[in-house]
Coordinates of C-alpha atoms in Angstrom, one line a residue:
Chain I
X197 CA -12.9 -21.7 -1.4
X198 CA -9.1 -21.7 -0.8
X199 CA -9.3 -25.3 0.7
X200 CA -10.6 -26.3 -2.2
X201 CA -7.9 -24.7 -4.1
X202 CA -5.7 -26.9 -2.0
X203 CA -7.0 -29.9 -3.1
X204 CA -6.9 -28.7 -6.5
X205 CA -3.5 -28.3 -6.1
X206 CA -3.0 -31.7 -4.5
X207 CA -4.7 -33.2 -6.5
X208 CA -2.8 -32.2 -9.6
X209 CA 0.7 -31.7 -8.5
X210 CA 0.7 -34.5 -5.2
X211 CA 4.4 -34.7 -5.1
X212 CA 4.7 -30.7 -5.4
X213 CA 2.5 -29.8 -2.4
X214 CA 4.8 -29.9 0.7
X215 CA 2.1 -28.4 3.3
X216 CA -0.6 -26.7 3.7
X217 CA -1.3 -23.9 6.8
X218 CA -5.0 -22.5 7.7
X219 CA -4.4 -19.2 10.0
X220 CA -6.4 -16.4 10.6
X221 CA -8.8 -17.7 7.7
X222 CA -6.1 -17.3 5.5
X223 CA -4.4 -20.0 3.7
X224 CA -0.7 -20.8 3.1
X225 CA 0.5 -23.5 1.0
X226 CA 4.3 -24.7 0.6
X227 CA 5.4 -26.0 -3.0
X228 CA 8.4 -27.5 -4.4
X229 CA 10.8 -24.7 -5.5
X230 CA 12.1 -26.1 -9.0
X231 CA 8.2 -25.9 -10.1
X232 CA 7.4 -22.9 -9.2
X233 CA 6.2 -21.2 -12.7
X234 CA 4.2 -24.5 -13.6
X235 CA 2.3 -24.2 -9.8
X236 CA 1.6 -20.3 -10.5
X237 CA 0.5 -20.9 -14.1
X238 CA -2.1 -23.5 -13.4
X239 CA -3.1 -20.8 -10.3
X240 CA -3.7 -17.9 -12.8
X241 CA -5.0 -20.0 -15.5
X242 CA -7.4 -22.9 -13.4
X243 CA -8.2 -21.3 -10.4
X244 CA -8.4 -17.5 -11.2
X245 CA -5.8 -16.2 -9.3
X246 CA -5.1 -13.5 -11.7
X247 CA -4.0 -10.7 -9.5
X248 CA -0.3 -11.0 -7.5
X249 CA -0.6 -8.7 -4.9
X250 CA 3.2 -9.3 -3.5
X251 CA 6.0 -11.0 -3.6
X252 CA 8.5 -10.9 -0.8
X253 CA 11.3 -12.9 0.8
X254 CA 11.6 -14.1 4.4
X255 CA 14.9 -14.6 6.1
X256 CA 14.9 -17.6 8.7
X257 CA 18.4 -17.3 9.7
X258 CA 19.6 -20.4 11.4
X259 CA 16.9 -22.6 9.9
X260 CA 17.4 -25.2 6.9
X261 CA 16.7 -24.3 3.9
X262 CA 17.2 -20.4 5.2
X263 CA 15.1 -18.5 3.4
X264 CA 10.8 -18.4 1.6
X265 CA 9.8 -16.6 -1.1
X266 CA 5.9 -15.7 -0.2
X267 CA 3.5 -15.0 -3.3
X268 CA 0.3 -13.6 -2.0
X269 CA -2.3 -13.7 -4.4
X270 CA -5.6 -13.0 -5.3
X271 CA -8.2 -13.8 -7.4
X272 CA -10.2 -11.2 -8.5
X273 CA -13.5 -13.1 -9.6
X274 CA -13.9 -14.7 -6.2
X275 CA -12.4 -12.2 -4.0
X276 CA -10.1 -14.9 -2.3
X277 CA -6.9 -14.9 -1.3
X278 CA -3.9 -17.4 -1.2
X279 CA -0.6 -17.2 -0.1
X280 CA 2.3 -19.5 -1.7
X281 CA 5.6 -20.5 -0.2
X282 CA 8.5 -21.8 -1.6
X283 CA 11.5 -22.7 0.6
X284 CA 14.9 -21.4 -0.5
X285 CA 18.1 -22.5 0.7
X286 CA 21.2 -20.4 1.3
X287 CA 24.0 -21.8 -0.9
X288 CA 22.2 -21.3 -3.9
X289 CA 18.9 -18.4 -3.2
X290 CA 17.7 -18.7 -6.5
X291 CA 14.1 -19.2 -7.5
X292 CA 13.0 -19.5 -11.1
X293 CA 11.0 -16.2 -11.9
X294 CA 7.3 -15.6 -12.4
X295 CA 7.4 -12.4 -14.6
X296 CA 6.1 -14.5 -17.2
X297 CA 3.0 -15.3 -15.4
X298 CA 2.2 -12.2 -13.8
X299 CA 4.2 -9.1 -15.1
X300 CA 3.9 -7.6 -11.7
X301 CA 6.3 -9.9 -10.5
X302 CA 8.8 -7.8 -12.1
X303 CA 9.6 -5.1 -9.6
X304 CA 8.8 -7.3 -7.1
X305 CA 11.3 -10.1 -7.8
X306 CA 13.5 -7.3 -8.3
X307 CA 13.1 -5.7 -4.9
X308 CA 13.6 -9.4 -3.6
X309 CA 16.9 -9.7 -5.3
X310 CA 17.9 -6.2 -4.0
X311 CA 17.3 -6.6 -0.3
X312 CA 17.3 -10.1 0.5
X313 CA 19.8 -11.8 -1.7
X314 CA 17.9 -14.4 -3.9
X315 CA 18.2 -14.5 -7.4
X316 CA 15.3 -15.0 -9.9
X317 CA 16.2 -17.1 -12.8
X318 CA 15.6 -15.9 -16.4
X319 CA 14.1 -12.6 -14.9
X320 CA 14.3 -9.8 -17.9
X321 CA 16.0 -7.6 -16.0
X322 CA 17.5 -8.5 -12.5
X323 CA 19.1 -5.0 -11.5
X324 CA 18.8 -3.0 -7.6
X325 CA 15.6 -1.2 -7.4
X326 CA 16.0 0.5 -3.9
X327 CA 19.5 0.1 -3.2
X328 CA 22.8 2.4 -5.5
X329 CA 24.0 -0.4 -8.1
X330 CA 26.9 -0.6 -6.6
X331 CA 26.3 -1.5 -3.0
X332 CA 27.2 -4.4 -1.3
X333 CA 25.1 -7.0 0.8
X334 CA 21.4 -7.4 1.3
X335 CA 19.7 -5.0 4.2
X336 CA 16.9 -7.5 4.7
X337 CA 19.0 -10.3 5.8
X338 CA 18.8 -10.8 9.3
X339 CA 22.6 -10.8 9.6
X340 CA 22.8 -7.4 7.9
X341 CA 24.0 -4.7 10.7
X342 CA 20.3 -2.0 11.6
X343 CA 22.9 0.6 11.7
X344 CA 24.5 -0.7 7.9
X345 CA 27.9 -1.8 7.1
X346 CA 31.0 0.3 9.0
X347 CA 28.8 1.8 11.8
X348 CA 29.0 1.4 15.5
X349 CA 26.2 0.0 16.7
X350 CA 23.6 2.4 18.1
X351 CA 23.8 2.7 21.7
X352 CA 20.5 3.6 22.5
X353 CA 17.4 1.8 23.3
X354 CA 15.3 0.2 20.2
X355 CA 12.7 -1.6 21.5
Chain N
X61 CA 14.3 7.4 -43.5
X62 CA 16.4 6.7 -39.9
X63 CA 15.9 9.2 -36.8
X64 CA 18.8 9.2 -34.2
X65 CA 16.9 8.6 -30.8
X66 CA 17.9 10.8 -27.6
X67 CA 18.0 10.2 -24.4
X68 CA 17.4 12.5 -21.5
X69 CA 17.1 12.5 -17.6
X70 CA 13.4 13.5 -16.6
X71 CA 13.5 14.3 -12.4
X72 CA 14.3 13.4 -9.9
X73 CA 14.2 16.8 -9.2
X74 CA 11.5 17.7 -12.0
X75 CA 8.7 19.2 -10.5
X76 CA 6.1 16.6 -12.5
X77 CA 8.0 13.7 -11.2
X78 CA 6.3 14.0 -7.7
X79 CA 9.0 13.4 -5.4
X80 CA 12.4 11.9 -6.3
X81 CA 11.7 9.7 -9.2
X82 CA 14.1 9.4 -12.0
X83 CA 13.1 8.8 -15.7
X84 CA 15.2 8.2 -18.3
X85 CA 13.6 8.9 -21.5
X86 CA 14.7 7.8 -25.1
X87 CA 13.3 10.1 -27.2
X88 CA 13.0 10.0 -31.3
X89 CA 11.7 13.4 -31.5
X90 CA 9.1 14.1 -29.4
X91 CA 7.7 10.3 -29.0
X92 CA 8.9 8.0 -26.1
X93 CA 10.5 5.0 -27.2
X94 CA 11.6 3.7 -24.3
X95 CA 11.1 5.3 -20.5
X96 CA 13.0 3.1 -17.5
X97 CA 12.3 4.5 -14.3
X98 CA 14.6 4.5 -11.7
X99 CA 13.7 4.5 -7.8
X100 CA 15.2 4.5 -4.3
X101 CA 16.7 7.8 -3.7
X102 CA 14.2 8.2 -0.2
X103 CA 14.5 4.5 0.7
X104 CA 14.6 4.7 4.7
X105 CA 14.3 0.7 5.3
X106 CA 11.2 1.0 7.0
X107 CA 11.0 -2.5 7.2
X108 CA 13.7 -3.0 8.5
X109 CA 13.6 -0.7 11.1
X110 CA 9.6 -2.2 11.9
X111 CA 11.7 -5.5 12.4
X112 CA 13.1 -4.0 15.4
X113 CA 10.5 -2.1 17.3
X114 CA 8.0 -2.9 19.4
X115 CA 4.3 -3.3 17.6
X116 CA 3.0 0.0 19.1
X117 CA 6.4 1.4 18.0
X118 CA 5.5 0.9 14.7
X119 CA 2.7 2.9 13.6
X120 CA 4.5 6.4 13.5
X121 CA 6.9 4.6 10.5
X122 CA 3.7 3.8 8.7
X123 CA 2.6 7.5 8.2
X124 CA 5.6 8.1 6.9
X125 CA 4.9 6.2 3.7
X126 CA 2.7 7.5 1.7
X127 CA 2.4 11.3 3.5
X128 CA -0.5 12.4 1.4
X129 CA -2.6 9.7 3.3
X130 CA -0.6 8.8 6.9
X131 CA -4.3 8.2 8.7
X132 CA -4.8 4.7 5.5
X133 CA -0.9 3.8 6.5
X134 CA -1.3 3.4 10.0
X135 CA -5.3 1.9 9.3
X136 CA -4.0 -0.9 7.1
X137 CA -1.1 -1.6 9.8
X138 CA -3.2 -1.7 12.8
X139 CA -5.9 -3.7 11.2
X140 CA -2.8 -6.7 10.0
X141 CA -1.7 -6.3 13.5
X142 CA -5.4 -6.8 15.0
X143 CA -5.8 -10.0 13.0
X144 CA -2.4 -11.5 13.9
X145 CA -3.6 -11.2 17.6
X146 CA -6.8 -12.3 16.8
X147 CA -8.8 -9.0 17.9
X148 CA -10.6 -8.2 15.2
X149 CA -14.2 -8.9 16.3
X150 CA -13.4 -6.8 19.3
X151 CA -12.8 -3.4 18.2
X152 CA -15.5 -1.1 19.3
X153 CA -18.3 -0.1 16.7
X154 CA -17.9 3.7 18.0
X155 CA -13.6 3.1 17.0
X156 CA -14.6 1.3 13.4
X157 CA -17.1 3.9 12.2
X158 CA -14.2 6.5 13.1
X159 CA -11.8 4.8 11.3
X160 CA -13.9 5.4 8.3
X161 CA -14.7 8.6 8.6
X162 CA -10.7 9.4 8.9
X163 CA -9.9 7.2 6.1
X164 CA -12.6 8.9 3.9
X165 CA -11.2 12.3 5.1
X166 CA -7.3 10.8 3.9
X167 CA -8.8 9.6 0.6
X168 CA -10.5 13.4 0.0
X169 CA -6.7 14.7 1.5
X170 CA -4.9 12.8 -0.9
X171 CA -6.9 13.0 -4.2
X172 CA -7.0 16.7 -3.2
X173 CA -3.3 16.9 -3.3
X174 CA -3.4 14.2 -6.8
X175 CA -6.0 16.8 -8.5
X176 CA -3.6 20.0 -7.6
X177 CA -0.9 19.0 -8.8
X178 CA -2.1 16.6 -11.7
X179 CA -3.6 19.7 -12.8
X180 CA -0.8 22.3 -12.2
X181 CA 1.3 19.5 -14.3
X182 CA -0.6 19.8 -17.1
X183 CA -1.2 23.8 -16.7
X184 CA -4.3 24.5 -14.8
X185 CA -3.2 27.0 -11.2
X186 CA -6.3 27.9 -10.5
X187 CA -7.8 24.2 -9.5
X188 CA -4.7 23.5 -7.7
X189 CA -5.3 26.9 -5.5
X190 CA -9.0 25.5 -4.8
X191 CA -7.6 21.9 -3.7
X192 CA -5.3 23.0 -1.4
X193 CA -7.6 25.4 -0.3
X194 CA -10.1 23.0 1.1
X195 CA -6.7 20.3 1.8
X196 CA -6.4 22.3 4.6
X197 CA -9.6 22.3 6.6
X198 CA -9.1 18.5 6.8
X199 CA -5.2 19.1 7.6
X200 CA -6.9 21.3 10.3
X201 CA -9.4 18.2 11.2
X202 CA -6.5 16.3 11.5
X203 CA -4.8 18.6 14.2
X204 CA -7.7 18.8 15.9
X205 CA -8.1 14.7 15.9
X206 CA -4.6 13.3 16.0
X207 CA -2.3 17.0 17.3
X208 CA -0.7 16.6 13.9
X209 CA -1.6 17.9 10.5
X210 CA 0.4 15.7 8.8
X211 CA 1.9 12.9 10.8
X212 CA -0.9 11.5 13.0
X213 CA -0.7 8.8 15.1
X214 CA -4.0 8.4 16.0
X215 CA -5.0 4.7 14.9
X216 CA -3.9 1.7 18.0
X217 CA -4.1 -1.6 17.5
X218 CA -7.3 -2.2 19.3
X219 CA -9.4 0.9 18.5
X220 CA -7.7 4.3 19.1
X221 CA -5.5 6.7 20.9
X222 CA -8.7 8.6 22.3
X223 CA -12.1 10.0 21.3
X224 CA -13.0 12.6 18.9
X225 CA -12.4 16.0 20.5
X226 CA -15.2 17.9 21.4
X227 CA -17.5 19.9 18.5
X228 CA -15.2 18.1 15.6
X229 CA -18.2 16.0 14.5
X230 CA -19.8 19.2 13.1
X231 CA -16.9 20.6 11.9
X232 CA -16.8 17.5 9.6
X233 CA -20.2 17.8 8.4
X234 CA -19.9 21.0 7.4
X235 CA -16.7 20.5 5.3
X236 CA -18.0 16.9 3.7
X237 CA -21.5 18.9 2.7
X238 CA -19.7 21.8 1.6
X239 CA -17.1 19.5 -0.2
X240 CA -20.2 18.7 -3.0
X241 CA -20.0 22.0 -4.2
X242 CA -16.7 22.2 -4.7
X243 CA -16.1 19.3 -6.6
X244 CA -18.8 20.7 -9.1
X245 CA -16.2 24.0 -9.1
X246 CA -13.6 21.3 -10.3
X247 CA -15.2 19.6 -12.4
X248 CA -16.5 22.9 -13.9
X249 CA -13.3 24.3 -14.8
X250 CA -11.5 21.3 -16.3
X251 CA -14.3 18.3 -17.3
X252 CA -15.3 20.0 -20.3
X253 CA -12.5 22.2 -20.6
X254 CA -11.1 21.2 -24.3
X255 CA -7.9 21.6 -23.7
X256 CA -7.9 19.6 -20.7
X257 CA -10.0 16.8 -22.7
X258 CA -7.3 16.9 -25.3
X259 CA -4.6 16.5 -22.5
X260 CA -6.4 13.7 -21.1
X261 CA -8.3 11.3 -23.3
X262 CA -7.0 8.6 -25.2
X263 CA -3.6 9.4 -23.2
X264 CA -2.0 6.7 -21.5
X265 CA -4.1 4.1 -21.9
X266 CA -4.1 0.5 -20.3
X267 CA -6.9 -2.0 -20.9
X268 CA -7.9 -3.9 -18.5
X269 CA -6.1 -7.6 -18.8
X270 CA -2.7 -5.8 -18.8
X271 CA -4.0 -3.5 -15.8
X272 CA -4.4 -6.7 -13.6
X273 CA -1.4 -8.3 -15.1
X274 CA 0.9 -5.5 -13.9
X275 CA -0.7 -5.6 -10.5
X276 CA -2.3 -1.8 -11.2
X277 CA -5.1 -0.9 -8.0
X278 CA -7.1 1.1 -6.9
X279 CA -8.6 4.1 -9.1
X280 CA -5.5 3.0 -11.4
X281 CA -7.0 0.1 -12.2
X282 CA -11.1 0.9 -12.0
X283 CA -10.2 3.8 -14.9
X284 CA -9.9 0.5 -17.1
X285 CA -13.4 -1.1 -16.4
X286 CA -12.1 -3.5 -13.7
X287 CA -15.2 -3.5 -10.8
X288 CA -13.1 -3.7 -7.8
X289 CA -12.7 -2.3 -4.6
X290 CA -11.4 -3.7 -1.3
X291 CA -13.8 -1.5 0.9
X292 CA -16.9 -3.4 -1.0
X293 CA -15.2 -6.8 -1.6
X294 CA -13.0 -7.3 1.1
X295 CA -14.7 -5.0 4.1
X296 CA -12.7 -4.2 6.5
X297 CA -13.3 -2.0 10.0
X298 CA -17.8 -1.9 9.3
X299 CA -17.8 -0.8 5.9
X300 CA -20.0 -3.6 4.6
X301 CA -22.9 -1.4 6.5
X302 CA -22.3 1.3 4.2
X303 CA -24.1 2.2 1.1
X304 CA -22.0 3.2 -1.6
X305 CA -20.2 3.0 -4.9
X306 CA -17.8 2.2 -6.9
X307 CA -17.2 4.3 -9.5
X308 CA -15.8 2.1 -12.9
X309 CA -15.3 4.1 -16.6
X310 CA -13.8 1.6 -19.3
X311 CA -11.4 3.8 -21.1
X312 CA -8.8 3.3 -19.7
X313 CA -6.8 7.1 -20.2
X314 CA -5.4 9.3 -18.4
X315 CA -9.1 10.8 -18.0
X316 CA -10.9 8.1 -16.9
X317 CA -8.5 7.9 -14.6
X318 CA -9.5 11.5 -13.5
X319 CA -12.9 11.2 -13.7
X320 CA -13.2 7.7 -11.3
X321 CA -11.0 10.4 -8.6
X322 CA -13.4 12.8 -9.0
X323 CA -16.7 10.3 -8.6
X324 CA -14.9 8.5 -5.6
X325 CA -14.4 11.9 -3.8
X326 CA -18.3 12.3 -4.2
X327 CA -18.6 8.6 -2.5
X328 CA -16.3 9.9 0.0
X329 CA -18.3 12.2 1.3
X330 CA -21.5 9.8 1.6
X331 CA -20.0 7.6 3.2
X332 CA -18.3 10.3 5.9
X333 CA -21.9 11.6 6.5
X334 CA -23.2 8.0 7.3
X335 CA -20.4 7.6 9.6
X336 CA -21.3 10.6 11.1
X337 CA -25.1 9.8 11.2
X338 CA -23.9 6.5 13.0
X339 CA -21.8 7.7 15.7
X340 CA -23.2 6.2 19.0
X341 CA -21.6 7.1 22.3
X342 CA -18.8 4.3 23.8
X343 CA -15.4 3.0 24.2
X344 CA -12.8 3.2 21.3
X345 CA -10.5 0.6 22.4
X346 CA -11.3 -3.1 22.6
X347 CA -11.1 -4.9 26.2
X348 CA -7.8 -6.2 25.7
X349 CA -5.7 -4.8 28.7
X350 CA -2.9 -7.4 27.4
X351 CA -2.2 -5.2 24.1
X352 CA -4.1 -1.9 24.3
X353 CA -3.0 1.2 25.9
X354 CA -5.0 2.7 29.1
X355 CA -6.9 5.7 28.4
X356 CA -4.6 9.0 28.9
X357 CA -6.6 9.8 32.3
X358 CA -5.8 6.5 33.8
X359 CA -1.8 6.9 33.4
X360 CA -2.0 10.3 34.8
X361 CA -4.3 9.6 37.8
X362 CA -3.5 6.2 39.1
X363 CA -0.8 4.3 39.6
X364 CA -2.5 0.9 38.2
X365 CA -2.7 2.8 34.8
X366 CA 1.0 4.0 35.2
X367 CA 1.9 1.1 35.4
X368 CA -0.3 -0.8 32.8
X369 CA 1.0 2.0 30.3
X370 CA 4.6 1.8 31.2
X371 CA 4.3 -2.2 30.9
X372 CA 2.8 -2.2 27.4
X373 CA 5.4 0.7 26.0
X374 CA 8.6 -1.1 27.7
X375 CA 7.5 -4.9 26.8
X376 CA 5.3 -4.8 24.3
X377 CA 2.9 -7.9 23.1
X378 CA 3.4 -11.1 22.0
X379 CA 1.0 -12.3 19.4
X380 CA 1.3 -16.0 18.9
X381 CA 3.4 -17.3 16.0
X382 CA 2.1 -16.8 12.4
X383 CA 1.4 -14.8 9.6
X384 CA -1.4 -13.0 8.3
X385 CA -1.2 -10.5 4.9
X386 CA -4.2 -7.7 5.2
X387 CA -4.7 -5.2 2.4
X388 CA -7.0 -2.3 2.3
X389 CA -7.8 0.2 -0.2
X390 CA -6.0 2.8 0.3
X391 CA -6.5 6.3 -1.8
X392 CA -3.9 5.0 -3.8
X393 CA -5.1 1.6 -4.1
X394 CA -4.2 -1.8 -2.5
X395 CA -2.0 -1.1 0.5
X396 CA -0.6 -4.6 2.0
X397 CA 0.9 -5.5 5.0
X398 CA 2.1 -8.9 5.4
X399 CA 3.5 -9.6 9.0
X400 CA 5.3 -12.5 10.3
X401 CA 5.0 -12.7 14.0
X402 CA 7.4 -15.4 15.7
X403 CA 6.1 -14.9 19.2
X404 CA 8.1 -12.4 20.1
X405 CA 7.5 -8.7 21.1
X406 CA 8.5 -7.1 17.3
X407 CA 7.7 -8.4 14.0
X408 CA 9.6 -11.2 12.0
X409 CA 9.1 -9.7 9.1
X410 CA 6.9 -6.8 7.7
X411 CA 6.7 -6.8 3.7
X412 CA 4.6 -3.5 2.9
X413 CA 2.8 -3.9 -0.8
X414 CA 2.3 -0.3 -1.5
X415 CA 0.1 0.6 -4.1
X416 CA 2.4 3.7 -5.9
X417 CA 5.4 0.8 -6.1
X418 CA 3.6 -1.2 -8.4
X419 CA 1.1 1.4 -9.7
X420 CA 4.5 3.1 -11.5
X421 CA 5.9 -0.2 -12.5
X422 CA 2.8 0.3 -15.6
X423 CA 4.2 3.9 -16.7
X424 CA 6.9 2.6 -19.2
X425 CA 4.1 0.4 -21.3
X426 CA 1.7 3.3 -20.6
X427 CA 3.8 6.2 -22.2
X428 CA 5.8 4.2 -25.0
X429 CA 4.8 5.6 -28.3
X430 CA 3.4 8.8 -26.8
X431 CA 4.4 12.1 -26.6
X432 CA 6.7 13.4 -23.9
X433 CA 3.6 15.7 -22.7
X434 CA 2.1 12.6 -22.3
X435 CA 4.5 11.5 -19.9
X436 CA 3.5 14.1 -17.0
X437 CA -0.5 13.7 -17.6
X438 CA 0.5 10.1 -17.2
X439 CA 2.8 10.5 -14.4
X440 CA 0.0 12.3 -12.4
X441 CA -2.8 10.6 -13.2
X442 CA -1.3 7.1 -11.6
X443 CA -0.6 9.4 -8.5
X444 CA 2.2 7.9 -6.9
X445 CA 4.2 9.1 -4.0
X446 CA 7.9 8.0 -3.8
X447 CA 8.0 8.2 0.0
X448 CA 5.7 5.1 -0.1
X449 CA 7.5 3.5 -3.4
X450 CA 10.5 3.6 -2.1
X451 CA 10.1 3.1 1.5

């Protein structure tokens, strides 16, 4: 079901479908960033994936572009899932938000912002969610100290 | 003719806000306008920290989420883990139907502790005695099991840390077949109670589109007439050989909400009594001596096993590189773990999607318009637990 999804999405956005992944049985497709709410819309609406189960970033530090936004979603007619990538790069971490598409997206894009640095554009309300308002720097970046800002390194043994 | 609206702080040390959680409340009278809840006071950076552990390493952080239900956080970890290695297939039928019957126990533990204290919110001690009362046989089962009541770290990826102990297999029978009758002591005092009815129904209600817009799960989202459940749809360990159901009312409030608890507890207990019936001697980890740890025996009686055990805690694993997202329903509803492995000995990246995060994100557009009681009946009847929100 999910390769066909794929071809659906081929199929209708050619140019927007950077790559596809099969692993695990589970499918991962990478789109074009700037079309992000258009390529989630016609997933809710055309292909019934109604429910976002998550929405996180990943931080590939020394790569180009530097970071992904992953949406894993699901649709709950079929019982598939799909996982949707978009690549992000490190001068400007922004991604247009999909709070309009699924309201779930909300704290998600929120927590997002708050630990790994990218913004969501035209979010409602793009505050922390974890983290005091007022702190500084984004603990999921790989480049973030474990121990957190002005602390000697642990000296022990982590793994 | 104009009201002034007020706004007050609600927790994070208020008894009904289950934790730490912060709501501010704008108030005209007694009716909500607006509630924004505010989060993060426990936040630990468990993922952060899994980013720099070993895989085994991991597990005891999972329990540590949501603590009402540790045995469903380390489950749903283990199992992401075992598909990102590719092991899946190979876990012993004797460790799956185990993992069930510990997972059913969790989801009994847990909507024990939601019913106590949903009730005690909204005024009713004497259920809340009862729960915790029978809470802690299984906090007893899980001594017995895992040598902690609350933080077990029983679950390995590849089966489990050992075998049931000795006699615990009646000890669990008796407590799932007694556990019938008490939920018909539950349901007795507060199901037809009025007052609770009038607590309850038509009180925060959320139909069922904007229940799967907002990303609600689990009994959450089954109190508003959505048939799902990841144990049916999405099996995981040998559920799919299990006969039993999911319990759906349409209403959508606070008591529908209740009532689908109450009706899974009863499946609960089915399906712990068919694990039981199915219990066949054998191992309980899968043939992997790449990833799984040596059984207890062989580290303390042979060197081999020493040092196979000393290997695997130093160095770890390496699952090849990928990414695999695995969610399982959890008492609370869909607990995710998405890992990214890049071939080294420690995750990538671990995003955890747990079910209390996004299960509050609904209260605000649950409560506006409603009365401030409203709020707490609301507040416990999504049963959330902040050490999982905020991680």
């Amino acid at each position: 079901m999910s390769k066909q999804v794929v071809e659906k999405l081929k199929e209708h956005f050619s140019t927007l479908v950077l790559g596809d992944v099969e692993y695990r049985g589970e499918t991962t497709v990478t789109v074009e960033r700037s079309e992000i709410v258009k390529i989630c819309t016609f997933l809710r609406d055309d292909c019934g994936y109604n429910f976002l189960s998550d929405l996180c970033g990943v931080d590939y530090l020394g790569r180009t572009p530097r970071f992904e936004v992953v949406y894993n979603m699901y649709n709950l007619t079929d019982k598939t899932r799909l996982r949707v990538k978009v690549l992000v790069r490190e001068e400007s971490p922004s991604v247009d938000t999909v709070s309009g598409v699924w309201s779930t997206a909300n704290w998600h894009e929120r927590e997002c912002w708050d630990l790994m640095g990218i913004t969501f554009k035209g979010h409602p309300d793009m505050r922390r969610i974890l983290m005091p308002a007022d702190w500084v720097g984004f603990p999921l970046r790989k480049d973030y100290p474990l121990q957190g800002p002005d602390r000697e390194p642990y000296q022990g043994r982590l793994s | 003719m104009a009201t002034e609206t007020m706004t007050i702080n609600m927790g994070p040390q208020h008894p009904s806000t289950h934790g730490v959680l912060q709501l501010i409340l704008e108030l005209d009278g007694e009716v909500v306008v607006k509630a924004t809840p505010h989060i993060g006071f426990l936040h630990r950076g468990t993922e952060k920290l899994s980013e720099h552990r070993t895989y085994h390493q991991v597990i005891p952080l999972t329990d540590r989420l949501d603590y009402l239900a540790p045995m469903s956080n380390n489950l749903g970890y283990v199992l992401a883990v075992e598909k990102l290695l590719g092991i899946t297939d190979l876990i012993p039928e004797r460790a799956n139907n185990i993992r069930v019957i510990m997972a059913e126990l969790t989801r009994l533990k847990s909507h024990l502790v939601w019913l106590a204290t949903h009730a005690l919110d909204i005024g009713a001690m004497t259920v809340f005695l009862y729960c915790f009362r029978e809470r802690e046989e299984i906090v007893d089962i899980y001594e017995k099991v895992s040598g902690a009541r609350m933080t077990s770290n029983y679950f390995r990826v590849g089966g489990l840390s050992e075998d049931l102990p000795a006699g615990i297999e009646g000890i669990i029978r008796k407590f799932a077949e007694d556990m019938t009758g008490h939920l018909e002591t539950y349901e007795g005092l507060l199901t037809g109670n009025k007052i609770w009815q009038k607590r309850t129904m038509d009180v925060g209600v959320i139909n069922g589109q904007d229940a799967i817009d907002i990303g609600l799960s689990g009994a959450a989202l089954r109190g508003s007439g959505v048939d799902w459940d990841l144990r049916r749809d999405a099996p995981y360990c040998n559920y799919a050989e299990y006969d039993f159901e999911v319990p759906v009312r349409t209403e959508g409030d606070v008591f529908a909400r209740y009532k689908v608890r109450l009706d899974e507890m009863r499946q609960s207990v089915r399906i712990i009594l068919q694990g039981l019936d199915k219990l066949k001697p054998g191992p309980v980890l899968a043939d992997c001596p790449q990833i799984c740890l040596p059984p207890k025996k062989d580290v303390v009686n042979t060197i081999e096993g020493l040092i196979h055990h000393f290997k695997i805690v130093s160095e770890g694993f390496k699952p090849e590189a990928g990414e695999v997202y695995v969610g399982i329903e959890a008492p609370k509803g869909e607990l995710g773990y998405y890992i990214v492995s890049d071939g080294s000995t420690h995750p990538y990246r671990m995003k955890i999607r747990p079910p209390s995060f996004v299960n509050l994100q609904a209260l605000p557009q649950m409560v506006q318009g409603s009365l401030i009681a409203d709020v707490i009946a609301t507040i416990g009847t999504l049963d959330i637990v902040l050490g999982e929100i905020d991680r």
